[in-house]
Coordinates of C-alpha atoms in Angstrom, one line a residue:
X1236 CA 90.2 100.4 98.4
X1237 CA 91.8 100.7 95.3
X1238 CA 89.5 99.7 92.3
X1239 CA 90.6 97.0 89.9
X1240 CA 93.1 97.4 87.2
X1241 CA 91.5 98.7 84.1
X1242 CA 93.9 97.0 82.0
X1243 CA 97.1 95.0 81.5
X1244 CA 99.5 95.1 80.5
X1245 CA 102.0 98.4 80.3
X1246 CA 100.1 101.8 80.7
X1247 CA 101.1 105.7 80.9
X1248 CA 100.9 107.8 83.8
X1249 CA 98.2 109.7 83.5
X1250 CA 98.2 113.4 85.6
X1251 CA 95.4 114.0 87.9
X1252 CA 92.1 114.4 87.3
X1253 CA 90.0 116.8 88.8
X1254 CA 87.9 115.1 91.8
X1255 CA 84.1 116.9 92.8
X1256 CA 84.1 115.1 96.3
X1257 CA 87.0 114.2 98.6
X1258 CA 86.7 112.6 102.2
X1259 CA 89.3 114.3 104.3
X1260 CA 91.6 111.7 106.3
X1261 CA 92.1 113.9 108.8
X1262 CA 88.2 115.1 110.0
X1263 CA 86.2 112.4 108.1
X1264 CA 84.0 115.0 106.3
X1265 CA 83.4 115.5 102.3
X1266 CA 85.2 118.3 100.9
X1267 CA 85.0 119.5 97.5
X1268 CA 87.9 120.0 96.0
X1269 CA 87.2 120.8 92.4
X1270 CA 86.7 124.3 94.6
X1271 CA 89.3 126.4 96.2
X1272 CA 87.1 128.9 98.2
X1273 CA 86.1 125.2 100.1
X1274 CA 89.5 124.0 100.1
X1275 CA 91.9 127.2 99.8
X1276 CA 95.3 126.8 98.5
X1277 CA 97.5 128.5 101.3
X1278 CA 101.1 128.6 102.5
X1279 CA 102.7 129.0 105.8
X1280 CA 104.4 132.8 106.0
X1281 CA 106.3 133.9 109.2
X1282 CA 102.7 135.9 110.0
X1283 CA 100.8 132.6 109.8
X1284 CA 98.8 130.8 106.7
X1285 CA 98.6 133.2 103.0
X1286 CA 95.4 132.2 100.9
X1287 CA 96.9 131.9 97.3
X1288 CA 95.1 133.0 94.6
X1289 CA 96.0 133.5 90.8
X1290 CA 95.5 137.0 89.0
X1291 CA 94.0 137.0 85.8
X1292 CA 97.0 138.1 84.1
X1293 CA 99.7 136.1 86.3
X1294 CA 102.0 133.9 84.1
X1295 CA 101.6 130.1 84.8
X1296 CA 105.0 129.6 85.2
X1297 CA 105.1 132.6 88.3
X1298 CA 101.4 130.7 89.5
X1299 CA 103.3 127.2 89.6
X1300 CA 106.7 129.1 91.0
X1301 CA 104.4 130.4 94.0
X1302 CA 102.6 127.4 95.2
X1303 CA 105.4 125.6 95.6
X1304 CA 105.2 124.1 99.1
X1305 CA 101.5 125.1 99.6
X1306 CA 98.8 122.8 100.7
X1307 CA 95.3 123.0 101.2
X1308 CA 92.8 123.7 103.8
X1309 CA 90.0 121.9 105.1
X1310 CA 87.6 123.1 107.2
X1311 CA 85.2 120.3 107.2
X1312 CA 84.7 120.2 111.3
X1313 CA 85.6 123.9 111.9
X1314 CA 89.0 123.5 112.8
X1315 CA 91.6 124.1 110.1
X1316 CA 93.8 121.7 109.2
X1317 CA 95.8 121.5 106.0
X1318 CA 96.5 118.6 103.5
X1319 CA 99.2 117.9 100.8
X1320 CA 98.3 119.9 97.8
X1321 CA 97.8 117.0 95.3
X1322 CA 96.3 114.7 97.4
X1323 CA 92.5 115.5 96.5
X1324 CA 93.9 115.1 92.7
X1325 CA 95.2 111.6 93.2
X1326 CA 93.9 108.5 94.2
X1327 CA 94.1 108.0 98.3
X1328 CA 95.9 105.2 99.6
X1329 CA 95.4 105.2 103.5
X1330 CA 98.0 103.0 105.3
X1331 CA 98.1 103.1 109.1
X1332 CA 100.3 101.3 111.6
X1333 CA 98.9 99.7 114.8
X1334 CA 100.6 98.7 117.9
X1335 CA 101.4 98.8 121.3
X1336 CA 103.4 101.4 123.1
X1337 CA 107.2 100.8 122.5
X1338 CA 106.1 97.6 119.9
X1339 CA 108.6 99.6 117.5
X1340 CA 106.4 101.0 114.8
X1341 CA 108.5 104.8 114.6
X1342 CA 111.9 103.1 114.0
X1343 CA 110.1 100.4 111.8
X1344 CA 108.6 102.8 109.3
X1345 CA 111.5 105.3 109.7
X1346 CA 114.0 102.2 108.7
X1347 CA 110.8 101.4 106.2
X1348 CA 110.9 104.9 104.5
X1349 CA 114.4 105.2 104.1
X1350 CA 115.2 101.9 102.5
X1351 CA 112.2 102.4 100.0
X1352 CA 114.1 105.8 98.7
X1353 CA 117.1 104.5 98.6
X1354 CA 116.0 101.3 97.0
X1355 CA 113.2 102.3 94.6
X1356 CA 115.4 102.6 91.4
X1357 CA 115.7 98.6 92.0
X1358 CA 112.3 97.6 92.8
X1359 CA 110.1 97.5 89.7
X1360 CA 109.6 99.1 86.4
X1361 CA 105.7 98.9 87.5
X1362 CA 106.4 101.7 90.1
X1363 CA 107.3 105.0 89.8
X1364 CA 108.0 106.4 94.1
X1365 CA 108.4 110.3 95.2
X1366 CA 107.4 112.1 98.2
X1367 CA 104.0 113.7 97.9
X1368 CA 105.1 116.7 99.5
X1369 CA 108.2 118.3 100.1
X1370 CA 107.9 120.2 103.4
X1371 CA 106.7 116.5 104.8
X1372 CA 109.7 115.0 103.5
X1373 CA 112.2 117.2 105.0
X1374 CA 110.5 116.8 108.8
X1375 CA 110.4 113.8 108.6
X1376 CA 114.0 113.6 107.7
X1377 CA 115.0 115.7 109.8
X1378 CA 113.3 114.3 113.4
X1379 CA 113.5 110.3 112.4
X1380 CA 115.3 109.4 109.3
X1381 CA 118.6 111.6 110.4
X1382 CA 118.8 111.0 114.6
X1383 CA 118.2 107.1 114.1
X1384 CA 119.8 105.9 110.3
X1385 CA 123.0 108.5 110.5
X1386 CA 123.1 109.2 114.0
X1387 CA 121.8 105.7 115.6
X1388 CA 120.1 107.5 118.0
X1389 CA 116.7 106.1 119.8
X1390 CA 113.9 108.2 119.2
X1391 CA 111.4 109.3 121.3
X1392 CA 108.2 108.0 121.4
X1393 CA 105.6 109.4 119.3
X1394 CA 103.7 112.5 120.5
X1395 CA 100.3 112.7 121.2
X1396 CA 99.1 115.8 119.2
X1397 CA 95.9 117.5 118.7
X1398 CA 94.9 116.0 115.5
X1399 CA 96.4 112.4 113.4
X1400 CA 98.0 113.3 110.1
X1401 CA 100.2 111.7 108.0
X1402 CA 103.8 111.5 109.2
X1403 CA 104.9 110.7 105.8
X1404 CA 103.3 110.4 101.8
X1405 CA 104.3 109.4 98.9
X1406 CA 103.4 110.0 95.3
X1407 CA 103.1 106.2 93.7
X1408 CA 102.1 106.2 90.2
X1409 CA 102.0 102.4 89.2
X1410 CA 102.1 101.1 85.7
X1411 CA 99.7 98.1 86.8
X1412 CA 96.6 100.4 87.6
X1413 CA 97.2 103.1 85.3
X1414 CA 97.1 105.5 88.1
X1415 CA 98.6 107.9 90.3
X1416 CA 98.2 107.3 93.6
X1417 CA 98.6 109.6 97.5
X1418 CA 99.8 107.1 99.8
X1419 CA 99.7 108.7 103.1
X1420 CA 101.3 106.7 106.6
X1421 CA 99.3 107.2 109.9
X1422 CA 101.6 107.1 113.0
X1423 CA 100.3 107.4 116.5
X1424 CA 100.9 106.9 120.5
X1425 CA 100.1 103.5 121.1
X1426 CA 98.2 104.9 124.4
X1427 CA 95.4 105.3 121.6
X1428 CA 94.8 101.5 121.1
X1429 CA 95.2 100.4 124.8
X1430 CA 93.0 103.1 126.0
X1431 CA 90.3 102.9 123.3
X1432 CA 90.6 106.7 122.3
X1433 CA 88.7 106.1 118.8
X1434 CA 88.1 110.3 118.6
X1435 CA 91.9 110.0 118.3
X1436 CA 92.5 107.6 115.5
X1437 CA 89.8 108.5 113.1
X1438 CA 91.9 107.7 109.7
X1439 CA 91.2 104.2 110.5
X1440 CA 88.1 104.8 109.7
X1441 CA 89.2 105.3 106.1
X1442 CA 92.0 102.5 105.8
X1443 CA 93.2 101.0 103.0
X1444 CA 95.4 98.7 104.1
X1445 CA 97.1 98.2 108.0
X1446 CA 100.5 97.5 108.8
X1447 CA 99.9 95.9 112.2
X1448 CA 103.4 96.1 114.8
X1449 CA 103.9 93.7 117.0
X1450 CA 106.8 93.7 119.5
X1451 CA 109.4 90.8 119.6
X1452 CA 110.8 91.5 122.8
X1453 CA 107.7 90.2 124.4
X1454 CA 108.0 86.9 123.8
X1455 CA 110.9 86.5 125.9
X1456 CA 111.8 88.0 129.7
X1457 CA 115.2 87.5 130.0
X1458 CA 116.5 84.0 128.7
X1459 CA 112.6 82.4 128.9
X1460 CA 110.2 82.7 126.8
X1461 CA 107.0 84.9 128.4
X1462 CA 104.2 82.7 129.4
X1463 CA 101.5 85.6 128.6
X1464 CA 102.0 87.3 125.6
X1465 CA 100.2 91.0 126.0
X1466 CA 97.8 92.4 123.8
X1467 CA 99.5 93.9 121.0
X1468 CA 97.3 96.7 120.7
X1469 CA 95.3 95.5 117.5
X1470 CA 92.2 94.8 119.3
X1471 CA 91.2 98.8 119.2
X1472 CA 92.0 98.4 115.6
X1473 CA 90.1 95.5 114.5
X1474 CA 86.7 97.1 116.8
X1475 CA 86.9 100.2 114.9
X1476 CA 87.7 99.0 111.3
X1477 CA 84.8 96.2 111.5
X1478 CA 82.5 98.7 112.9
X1479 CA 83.5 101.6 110.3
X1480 CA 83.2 99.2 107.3
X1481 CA 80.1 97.6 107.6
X1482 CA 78.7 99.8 104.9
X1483 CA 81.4 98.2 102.8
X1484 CA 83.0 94.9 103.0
X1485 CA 82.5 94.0 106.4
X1486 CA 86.2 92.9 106.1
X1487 CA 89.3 94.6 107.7
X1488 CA 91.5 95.9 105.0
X1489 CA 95.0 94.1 103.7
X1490 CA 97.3 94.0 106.3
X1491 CA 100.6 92.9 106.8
X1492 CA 101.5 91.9 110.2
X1493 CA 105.4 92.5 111.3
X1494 CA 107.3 90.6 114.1
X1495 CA 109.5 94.0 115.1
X1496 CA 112.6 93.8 117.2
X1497 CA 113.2 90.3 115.8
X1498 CA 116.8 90.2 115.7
X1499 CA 116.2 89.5 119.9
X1500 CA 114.6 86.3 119.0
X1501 CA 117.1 85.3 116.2
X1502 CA 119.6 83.6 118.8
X1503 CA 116.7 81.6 120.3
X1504 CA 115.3 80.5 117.5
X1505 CA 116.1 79.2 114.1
X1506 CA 113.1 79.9 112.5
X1507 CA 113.6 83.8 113.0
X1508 CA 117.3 83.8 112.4
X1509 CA 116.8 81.9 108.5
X1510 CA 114.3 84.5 107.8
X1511 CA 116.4 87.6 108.9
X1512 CA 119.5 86.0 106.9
X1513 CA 117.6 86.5 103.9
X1514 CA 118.1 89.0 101.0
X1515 CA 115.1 89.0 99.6
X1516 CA 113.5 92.4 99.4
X1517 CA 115.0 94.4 96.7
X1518 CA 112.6 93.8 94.0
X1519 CA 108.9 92.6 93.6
X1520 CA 109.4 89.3 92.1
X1521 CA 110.4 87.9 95.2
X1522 CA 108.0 88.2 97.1
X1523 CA 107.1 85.0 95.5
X1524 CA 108.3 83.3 99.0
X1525 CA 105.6 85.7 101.1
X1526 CA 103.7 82.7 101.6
X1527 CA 107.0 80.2 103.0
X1528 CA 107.1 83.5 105.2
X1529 CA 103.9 83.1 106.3
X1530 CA 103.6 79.2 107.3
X1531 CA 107.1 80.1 108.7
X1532 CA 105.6 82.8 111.3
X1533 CA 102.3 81.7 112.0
X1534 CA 103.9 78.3 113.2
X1535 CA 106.7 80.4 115.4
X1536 CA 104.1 82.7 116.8
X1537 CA 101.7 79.9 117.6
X1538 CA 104.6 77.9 119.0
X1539 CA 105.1 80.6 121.5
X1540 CA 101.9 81.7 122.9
X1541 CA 101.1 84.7 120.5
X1542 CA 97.9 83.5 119.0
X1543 CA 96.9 87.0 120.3
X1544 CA 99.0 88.5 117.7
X1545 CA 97.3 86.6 114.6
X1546 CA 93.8 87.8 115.2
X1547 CA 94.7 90.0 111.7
X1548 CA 95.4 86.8 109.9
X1549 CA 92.4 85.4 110.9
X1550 CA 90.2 87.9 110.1
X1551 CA 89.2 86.6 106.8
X1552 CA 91.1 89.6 104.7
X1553 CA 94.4 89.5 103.0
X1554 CA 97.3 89.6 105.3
X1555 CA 101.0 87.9 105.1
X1556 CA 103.3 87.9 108.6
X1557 CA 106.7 88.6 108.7
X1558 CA 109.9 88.9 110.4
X1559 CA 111.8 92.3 110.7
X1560 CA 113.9 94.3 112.6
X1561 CA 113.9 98.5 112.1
X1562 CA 118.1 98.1 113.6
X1563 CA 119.5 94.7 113.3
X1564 CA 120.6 94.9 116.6
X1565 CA 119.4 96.0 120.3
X1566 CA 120.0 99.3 121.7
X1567 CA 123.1 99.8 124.2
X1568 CA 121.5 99.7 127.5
X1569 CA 121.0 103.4 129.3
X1570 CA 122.8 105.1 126.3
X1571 CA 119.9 105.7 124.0
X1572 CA 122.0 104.7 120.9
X1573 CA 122.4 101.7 118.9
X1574 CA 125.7 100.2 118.6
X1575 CA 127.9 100.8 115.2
X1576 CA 128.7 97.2 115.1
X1577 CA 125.8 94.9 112.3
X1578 CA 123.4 98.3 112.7
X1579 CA 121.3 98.1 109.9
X1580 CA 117.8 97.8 108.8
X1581 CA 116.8 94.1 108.3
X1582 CA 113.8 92.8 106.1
X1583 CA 111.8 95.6 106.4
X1584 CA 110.5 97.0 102.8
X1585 CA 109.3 93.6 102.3
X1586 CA 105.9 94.1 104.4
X1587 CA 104.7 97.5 102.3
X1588 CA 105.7 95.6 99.4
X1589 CA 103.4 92.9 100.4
X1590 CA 100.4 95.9 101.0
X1591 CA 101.3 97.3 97.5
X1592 CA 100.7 93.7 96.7
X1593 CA 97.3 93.6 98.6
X1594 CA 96.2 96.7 97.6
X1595 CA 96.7 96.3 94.0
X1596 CA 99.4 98.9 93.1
X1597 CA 101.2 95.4 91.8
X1598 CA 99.9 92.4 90.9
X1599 CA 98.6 90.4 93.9
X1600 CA 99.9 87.3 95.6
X1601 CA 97.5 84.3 96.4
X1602 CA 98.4 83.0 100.0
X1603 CA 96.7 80.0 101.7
X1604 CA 94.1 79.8 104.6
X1605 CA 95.1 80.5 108.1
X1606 CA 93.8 76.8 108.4
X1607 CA 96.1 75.5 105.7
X1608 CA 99.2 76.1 108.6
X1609 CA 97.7 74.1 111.8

């Protein structure tokens, strides 16, 4: 977690500060990175990973030209593995999406991503938003941002690989904590939470906050509405997160919990369609009606059998609900493409808003006891 503001008021942005001892999101283990020949500063060549180093008489303007687009190496558990060059420098913000299989977490942080470049001239002086690393940027780009924003194209699921790492970070430094922070986004197969695979989803384990994915379309088959609403996958979660923190809080970590694919429910319900009509998510000072949002969703989800689904919000931590759809619309059946017509990302920078909230980056938001809505 983020320690509290030192101050208030407006601050400068300070430049990193050199860190001793840094726990690697990706292997769990202590690395020091005050020291390169731990942590080498590399970069990919056609003939595989170069080790940079400086010569004593190199000019720093050649040194800075030449590590452009490096990154550096852990080999905490013996397998190399390579993190953003800043991150050790900065101070880590772990955010990792949890869901189900097909619950819509790619397209929702994808739509998520996109919106918060576009939109982060507009969304507070108190935030200043850039990618973390370059190379990241331009994959990510490149396999979700271009097929499903320009080209409205499904995307695939998400690959298992050998090893979690962020799909995506950003460089946040925030006028509210004085700091500069690494926000990195965890993005894996939801096979990992319905199979219990905890080797597999080890940055949980580090968690600062949880954007937890629910899937819309299975509160209704058909016309009806389901009678058993399946486990959306956050019961993996929750086991590892209380288990991992005990030598902390004992609390799960801010979350924000996101009804995806609601635009399906917005003809069967009014509730959903209000929310979704709103334009409320270009600046911070409205999330002012987070917690309307809240008594709004926890009634709708309780209303229709998803009690499974609030397990988050009863957990005792921070978390606000909310009602968001990656498209605005359903895919066309057996064409793998969205249609043209009302395509467009609905209501969905207003959840990591609400964890910047949580997590301190902006000044929090005080929301009521689950209890206060029954």
């Amino acid at each position: 977690m983020i320690a509290p503001p030192w101050q208030s008021g407006p601050a400068a942005y300070p430049g990193p500060e050199p860190r001793a001892r840094t726990l690697c999101p990706y292997c769990l283990n202590h690395i020091d990175w005050s020291d390169y020949g731990e942590v080498p500063l590399v970069k990919n060549t056609p003939d595989g990973p170069e080790v940079l180093t400086r010569a004593p008489d190199e000019p720093e303007v050649r040194w800075r030209h030449r590590t452009l687009g490096a990154m550096r190496q852990c080999h905490g558990d013996g397998d190399p593995h390579s993190l953003p060059a800043d991150y050790g420098d900065l101070d880590p913000l772990i955010i990792g999406l949890v869901g189900a299989s097909a619950a819509g977490k790619t397209h929702l942080l994808t739509a998520m991503i996109a919106q918060l470049e576009r939109r982060k001239a507009m969304l507070a002086p108190e935030l200043r938003i850039e990618p973390l690393d370059g190379h990241l940027r331009q994959r990510f780009y490149e396999e979700r941002i271009r097929p499903f924003l320009e080209q409205r194209r499904v995307l695939p699921a998400t690959r298992r690989s050998a090893r979690a790492e962020f799909v995506y970070a950003l460089r946040v430094s925030s006028e509210y904590t004085g700091r500069t922070h690494a926000v990195g986004f965890f993005d894996v197969p939801g096979e990992h939470y319905h199979r219990y695979e905890y080797e597999d989803t080890p940055f949980l384990s580090l968690a600062d906050a949880i954007l937890y994915v629910a899937d819309g379309q299975q509160l209704r088959t058909g016309d009806d509405w389901n009678p058993w609403v399946p486990d959306p996958g956050f019961t993996h979660a929750i086991t590892q997160l209380l288990h991992t923190r005990q030598t902390r809080d004992g609390l799960l970590p801010p979350g924000a919990l996101v009804v995806a694919k609601s635009d399906m429910l917005a003809g069967l319900d009014g509730t959903v369609a209000h929310w979704l009509g709103r334009d409320d998510e270009t600046v911070l000072g409205d999330l002012r009606t987070v917690e309307d949002e809240n008594e709004a969703a926890y009634a709708f989800l309780a209303r229709h059998g998803a009690e499974l689904w609030l397990a988050p919000f009863h957990s005792g931590s921070p978390t606000t609900l909310h009602f968001a759809s990656a498209s605005g619309v359903p895919p066309i059946p057996e064409e793998g493409v969205f249609p043209h017509r009302d395509f467009r990302p609905t209501r969905v920078l207003r959840p990591l808003l609400s964890l910047f909230s949580a997590t301190g980056l902006v000044p929090r938001i005080d929301t009521e006891e689950p209890g206060q809505y029954l």
